[in-house]
Amino acid sequence: MFLLTVTFLAMLLAITNGAVLPLGLESPQDGRIVGGIASSIEDRPWQVSLQRSGAHFCGGSIISNNIIVTAAHCLDSPTTVSNLRIRAGSNKRTYGGVLIQAAAMKAHEGYNSETKVNDIGVVRLQTKLTFGSTIKAIAMASVTPAHGSAASISGWGKTSYTGGSSSGTLLYADTRIVGRTQCASSTYGYGSFVRATMICAAAANKDACQGDSGGPLVSGGQLVGVVSWGRECALANYPGVFANVAELRDWVLQAQKTV
Ligand code: ARG
């Protein structure tokens, strides 16, 4: 009877999670980014949610008390300065922490929506953040992390590409950096779609997904990437692709002064 109940619960979980894995392999863990684990905001105090007309749509990272780094594609229409707010200091998408109105935003001038090169942008906040255990800035990497380095992704995005919904609680997953050369090689399926200004990260059944865009890829305690694009989510031959912060850092440093 106990076993039957457990099996039944496992089936229920598998269904509610979108049944990506065969029933027997479905883990009873709470949620994912894809393959993720719930995070407290104290462990990722630089993570913010970008909200448009009151709803989460992208992630971002705090780099100073009034500047957020995100993806350029998150700032595309229909995002405007007036409909954009940032939630900081909460691991919940819909409540907690502080919700601050954007004052200005700027996408990289070289951003190309077809190729996704230079997929980075900054948002200036109307009110300065007060730093504490749940709200802190993260330093931007100035050196591209090596292939194979440990790196984590986080966000409130979808927990599976098909059928998954956006997570109410911040999730993270541990991945490894896939260097640009390796990511564009025949080991994976992207080939020349992986360009300069991009870096990849992957782990079996773990990835960023829709709604995680703009959010952080962190390695060695530094911001090394910004969630940009991927073929579906967590496909074996298609790593997540990120804007490479080390390559785009100079642009960000300039943009945060002029935005
Ligand atoms: N472009 C997506 C977004 O707007 C993020 C896609 C990331 N995909 C991936 N497989 N890593 O949220």
CSV table of C-alpha atoms and ligand atoms in Angstrom, one decimal:
chain,number,residue,atom,x,y,z
A,1,MET,CA,0.0,0.0,0.0
A,2,PHE,CA,2.8,2.4,0.9
A,3,LEU,CA,4.6,1.5,-2.3
A,4,LEU,CA,1.4,2.1,-4.3
A,5,THR,CA,1.0,5.5,-2.7
A,6,VAL,CA,4.6,6.4,-3.5
A,7,THR,CA,4.2,5.3,-7.1
A,8,PHE,CA,1.0,7.3,-7.4
A,9,LEU,CA,2.7,10.4,-6.0
A,10,ALA,CA,5.6,9.9,-8.3
A,11,MET,CA,3.2,9.7,-11.3
A,12,LEU,CA,1.5,12.9,-10.1
A,13,LEU,CA,4.8,14.7,-9.9
A,14,ALA,CA,5.8,13.5,-13.3
A,15,ILE,CA,2.7,14.8,-14.8
A,16,THR,CA,2.8,18.2,-13.1
A,17,ASN,CA,6.4,18.6,-14.1
A,18,GLY,CA,5.7,18.0,-17.7
A,19,ALA,CA,6.9,14.4,-17.8
A,20,VAL,CA,10.2,15.1,-19.5
A,21,LEU,CA,11.8,12.0,-18.0
A,22,PRO,CA,10.3,8.5,-18.0
A,23,LEU,CA,8.1,8.2,-14.9
A,24,GLY,CA,10.6,6.1,-13.0
A,25,LEU,CA,13.3,8.6,-13.4
A,26,GLU,CA,11.3,11.7,-12.5
A,27,SER,CA,12.9,13.2,-9.4
A,28,PRO,CA,10.5,14.5,-6.7
A,29,GLN,CA,12.6,17.7,-6.4
A,30,ASP,CA,10.8,21.0,-6.3
A,31,GLY,CA,11.0,22.6,-9.7
A,32,ARG,CA,13.9,23.6,-12.0
A,33,ILE,CA,15.2,26.3,-14.3
A,34,VAL,CA,15.4,23.2,-16.4
A,35,GLY,CA,16.9,20.7,-13.9
A,36,GLY,CA,17.1,23.4,-11.2
A,37,ILE,CA,17.0,23.6,-7.5
A,38,ALA,CA,15.3,26.2,-5.4
A,39,SER,CA,17.6,29.1,-4.4
A,40,SER,CA,17.4,31.5,-1.5
A,41,ILE,CA,18.0,35.1,-2.6
A,42,GLU,CA,20.9,35.4,0.0
A,43,ASP,CA,22.8,32.9,-2.2
A,44,ARG,CA,22.2,35.0,-5.3
A,45,PRO,CA,21.6,38.5,-4.1
A,46,TRP,CA,22.6,40.1,-7.5
A,47,GLN,CA,19.7,38.3,-9.2
A,48,VAL,CA,16.7,40.4,-10.2
A,49,SER,CA,13.4,39.9,-12.1
A,50,LEU,CA,12.5,42.3,-14.9
A,51,GLN,CA,8.8,42.9,-14.9
A,52,ARG,CA,6.7,44.4,-17.6
A,53,SER,CA,3.3,45.7,-16.8
A,54,GLY,CA,3.5,43.8,-13.5
A,55,ALA,CA,4.7,40.4,-14.9
A,56,HIS,CA,8.1,38.8,-14.9
A,57,PHE,CA,9.6,38.4,-18.4
A,58,CYS,CA,13.4,38.3,-18.0
A,59,GLY,CA,16.2,38.1,-15.5
A,60,GLY,CA,19.0,40.6,-14.7
A,61,SER,CA,22.0,41.2,-12.5
A,62,ILE,CA,22.8,44.1,-10.1
A,63,ILE,CA,26.2,45.6,-11.0
A,64,SER,CA,25.8,48.8,-8.9
A,65,ASN,CA,23.2,50.4,-6.6
A,66,ASN,CA,21.3,51.8,-9.6
A,67,ILE,CA,22.4,49.7,-12.6
A,68,ILE,CA,21.1,46.3,-13.8
A,69,VAL,CA,22.7,44.3,-16.6
A,70,THR,CA,20.4,42.2,-18.8
A,71,ALA,CA,20.1,41.0,-22.3
A,72,ALA,CA,19.6,43.5,-25.2
A,73,HIS,CA,16.7,41.3,-26.4
A,74,CYS,CA,14.9,41.8,-23.1
A,75,LEU,CA,14.8,45.6,-23.8
A,76,ASP,CA,13.2,45.1,-27.3
A,77,SER,CA,9.6,46.2,-27.9
A,78,PRO,CA,7.2,45.9,-26.1
A,79,THR,CA,9.6,46.9,-23.2
A,80,THR,CA,9.6,50.6,-22.5
A,81,VAL,CA,11.2,52.6,-19.7
A,82,SER,CA,7.7,53.4,-18.4
A,83,ASN,CA,6.4,49.8,-18.3
A,84,LEU,CA,9.7,48.3,-16.8
A,85,ARG,CA,10.2,47.6,-13.2
A,86,ILE,CA,12.8,45.5,-11.4
A,87,ARG,CA,12.2,43.3,-8.4
A,88,ALA,CA,15.3,42.9,-6.2
A,89,GLY,CA,15.8,41.1,-2.9
A,90,SER,CA,13.2,38.3,-3.3
A,91,ASN,CA,13.4,34.7,-4.5
A,92,LYS,CA,9.7,35.0,-5.4
A,93,ARG,CA,8.7,36.2,-8.8
A,94,THR,CA,5.4,37.9,-7.7
A,95,TYR,CA,6.1,39.3,-4.2
A,96,GLY,CA,8.8,40.4,-1.7
A,97,GLY,CA,11.9,42.5,-1.8
A,98,VAL,CA,11.6,45.8,-3.6
A,99,LEU,CA,10.0,46.7,-6.9
A,100,ILE,CA,11.7,49.7,-8.5
A,101,GLN,CA,10.7,51.7,-11.6
A,102,ALA,CA,13.2,51.9,-14.5
A,103,ALA,CA,14.5,55.4,-15.2
A,104,ALA,CA,16.4,54.7,-18.4
A,105,MET,CA,17.6,51.7,-20.5
A,106,LYS,CA,20.1,51.1,-23.3
A,107,ALA,CA,20.7,48.1,-25.5
A,108,HIS,CA,24.1,47.5,-27.1
A,109,GLU,CA,24.2,49.4,-30.4
A,110,GLY,CA,25.8,46.4,-32.1
A,111,TYR,CA,23.0,44.0,-30.9
A,112,ASN,CA,21.5,42.1,-33.9
A,113,SER,CA,18.2,40.4,-33.3
A,114,GLU,CA,18.8,37.8,-36.0
A,115,THR,CA,22.3,36.7,-34.9
A,116,LYS,CA,22.0,37.7,-31.3
A,117,VAL,CA,25.6,39.1,-31.2
A,118,ASN,CA,26.2,41.7,-28.5
A,119,ASP,CA,23.0,40.6,-26.6
A,120,ILE,CA,23.6,42.9,-23.6
A,121,GLY,CA,22.0,46.0,-22.2
A,122,VAL,CA,21.7,48.1,-19.0
A,123,VAL,CA,18.8,49.5,-17.1
A,124,ARG,CA,19.2,52.5,-14.7
A,125,LEU,CA,16.8,52.5,-11.7
A,126,GLN,CA,14.8,55.5,-10.5
A,127,THR,CA,15.7,54.8,-6.9
A,128,LYS,CA,19.0,53.5,-5.6
A,129,LEU,CA,19.0,50.0,-4.1
A,130,THR,CA,20.0,49.5,-0.5
A,131,PHE,CA,22.5,46.7,-0.3
A,132,GLY,CA,22.1,44.0,2.4
A,133,SER,CA,22.1,40.3,2.7
A,134,THR,CA,19.4,39.9,-0.1
A,135,ILE,CA,20.6,42.7,-2.4
A,136,LYS,CA,24.2,43.0,-3.6
A,137,ALA,CA,26.2,43.8,-6.7
A,138,ILE,CA,28.2,41.2,-8.6
A,139,ALA,CA,31.5,42.0,-10.3
A,140,MET,CA,31.8,41.5,-14.0
A,141,ALA,CA,34.5,39.1,-15.2
A,142,SER,CA,37.3,40.7,-17.3
A,143,VAL,CA,38.7,37.4,-18.4
A,144,THR,CA,36.6,34.8,-20.3
A,145,PRO,CA,36.3,31.7,-18.1
A,146,ALA,CA,38.1,28.6,-19.4
A,147,HIS,CA,36.3,25.7,-21.1
A,148,GLY,CA,35.2,23.3,-18.4
A,149,SER,CA,34.9,25.9,-15.6
A,150,ALA,CA,32.1,25.4,-13.1
A,151,ALA,CA,29.3,28.0,-13.7
A,152,SER,CA,25.8,28.4,-12.4
A,153,ILE,CA,22.7,29.7,-14.0
A,154,SER,CA,19.5,31.0,-12.3
A,155,GLY,CA,16.2,32.5,-12.9
A,156,TRP,CA,12.4,32.2,-12.8
A,157,GLY,CA,12.1,30.9,-16.4
A,158,LYS,CA,10.3,27.9,-17.7
A,159,THR,CA,11.1,24.5,-16.1
A,160,SER,CA,10.8,22.7,-19.4
A,161,TYR,CA,10.6,23.9,-23.0
A,162,THR,CA,7.4,22.2,-23.8
A,163,GLY,CA,4.6,22.7,-21.4
A,164,GLY,CA,6.7,24.0,-18.5
A,165,SER,CA,5.6,27.1,-16.8
A,166,SER,CA,7.6,29.9,-15.3
A,167,SER,CA,8.8,29.1,-11.8
A,168,GLY,CA,7.4,31.0,-8.8
A,169,THR,CA,10.6,30.5,-6.9
A,170,LEU,CA,14.1,31.3,-8.0
A,171,LEU,CA,15.9,28.2,-9.3
A,172,TYR,CA,19.5,27.6,-10.1
A,173,ALA,CA,21.5,24.8,-11.8
A,174,ASP,CA,25.2,24.0,-11.9
A,175,THR,CA,26.7,23.7,-15.4
A,176,ARG,CA,30.1,23.9,-17.0
A,177,ILE,CA,31.5,26.5,-19.4
A,178,VAL,CA,31.7,25.3,-23.0
A,179,GLY,CA,34.2,27.6,-24.7
A,180,ARG,CA,33.2,29.4,-27.8
A,181,THR,CA,35.4,27.3,-30.1
A,182,GLN,CA,34.1,24.1,-28.6
A,183,CYS,CA,30.6,25.4,-28.7
A,184,ALA,CA,30.8,26.1,-32.4
A,185,SER,CA,32.6,22.8,-33.1
A,186,SER,CA,31.0,19.7,-34.5
A,187,THR,CA,30.6,18.3,-31.0
A,188,TYR,CA,27.4,20.4,-30.9
A,189,GLY,CA,24.8,21.4,-33.3
A,190,TYR,CA,25.2,25.2,-33.6
A,191,GLY,CA,28.2,25.6,-35.8
A,192,SER,CA,28.8,29.2,-37.0
A,193,PHE,CA,25.7,30.5,-35.1
A,194,VAL,CA,28.0,30.8,-32.1
A,195,ARG,CA,29.8,34.1,-32.7
A,196,ALA,CA,32.3,36.4,-31.0
A,197,THR,CA,30.6,38.0,-27.9
A,198,MET,CA,29.1,34.6,-27.1
A,199,ILE,CA,30.0,31.8,-24.6
A,200,CYS,CA,28.2,28.6,-23.8
A,201,ALA,CA,27.4,26.5,-20.7
A,202,ALA,CA,25.9,23.0,-20.4
A,203,ALA,CA,25.2,20.1,-18.1
A,204,ALA,CA,23.0,17.0,-18.8
A,205,ASN,CA,19.3,17.9,-18.5
A,206,LYS,CA,20.1,21.4,-17.1
A,207,ASP,CA,19.8,24.7,-18.9
A,208,ALA,CA,18.3,28.1,-18.9
A,209,CYS,CA,15.0,28.4,-20.7
A,210,GLN,CA,12.4,30.9,-21.8
A,211,GLY,CA,12.0,33.6,-19.1
A,212,ASP,CA,15.6,33.2,-17.8
A,213,SER,CA,17.0,35.5,-20.5
A,214,GLY,CA,19.0,38.5,-19.2
A,215,GLY,CA,19.9,36.6,-16.1
A,216,PRO,CA,23.3,35.6,-14.7
A,217,LEU,CA,25.8,33.0,-15.6
A,218,VAL,CA,28.2,33.1,-12.6
A,219,SER,CA,31.7,31.5,-12.3
A,220,GLY,CA,34.3,32.1,-9.7
A,221,GLY,CA,31.9,34.6,-8.0
A,222,GLN,CA,31.9,36.8,-11.0
A,223,LEU,CA,29.3,37.5,-13.7
A,224,VAL,CA,30.7,35.8,-16.8
A,225,GLY,CA,27.5,35.6,-19.0
A,226,VAL,CA,24.0,36.8,-19.6
A,227,VAL,CA,21.4,34.3,-20.7
A,228,SER,CA,20.8,34.9,-24.4
A,229,TRP,CA,19.5,32.0,-26.5
A,230,GLY,CA,19.5,28.3,-27.2
A,231,ARG,CA,17.8,25.6,-29.3
A,232,GLU,CA,14.8,24.7,-27.1
A,233,CYS,CA,16.2,24.0,-23.6
A,234,ALA,CA,18.5,21.3,-22.2
A,235,LEU,CA,18.9,19.4,-25.5
A,236,ALA,CA,22.0,17.3,-25.4
A,237,ASN,CA,23.7,18.7,-28.4
A,238,TYR,CA,22.7,22.3,-27.8
A,239,PRO,CA,24.3,24.2,-24.8
A,240,GLY,CA,22.8,27.4,-23.5
A,241,VAL,CA,24.3,30.4,-25.2
A,242,PHE,CA,25.2,33.5,-23.2
A,243,ALA,CA,26.5,37.0,-23.9
A,244,ASN,CA,30.2,36.9,-22.9
A,245,VAL,CA,30.6,39.5,-20.2
A,246,ALA,CA,34.4,39.6,-20.4
A,247,GLU,CA,34.1,40.7,-24.0
A,248,LEU,CA,31.3,43.1,-23.4
A,249,ARG,CA,32.5,44.6,-20.1
A,250,ASP,CA,34.0,47.7,-21.6
A,251,TRP,CA,30.7,48.5,-23.3
A,252,VAL,CA,28.8,48.0,-20.0
A,253,LEU,CA,31.3,50.2,-18.1
A,254,GLN,CA,30.7,53.0,-20.6
A,255,ALA,CA,26.9,52.5,-20.9
A,256,GLN,CA,26.4,52.6,-17.2
A,257,LYS,CA,27.8,56.2,-17.2
A,258,THR,CA,25.7,57.4,-20.1
A,259,VAL,CA,22.4,55.6,-19.7
B,1,ARG,N1,15.7,33.7,-25.2
B,1,ARG,C1,15.2,33.1,-24.0
B,1,ARG,C2,14.5,34.1,-23.1
B,1,ARG,O1,14.1,35.1,-23.6
B,1,ARG,C3,16.3,32.4,-23.2
B,1,ARG,C4,16.7,31.2,-23.9
B,1,ARG,C5,17.7,30.5,-23.3
B,1,ARG,N2,17.7,29.2,-23.8
B,1,ARG,C6,18.5,28.2,-23.5
B,1,ARG,N3,18.2,27.0,-24.0
B,1,ARG,N4,19.5,28.4,-22.7
B,1,ARG,O2,14.2,33.9,-22.0
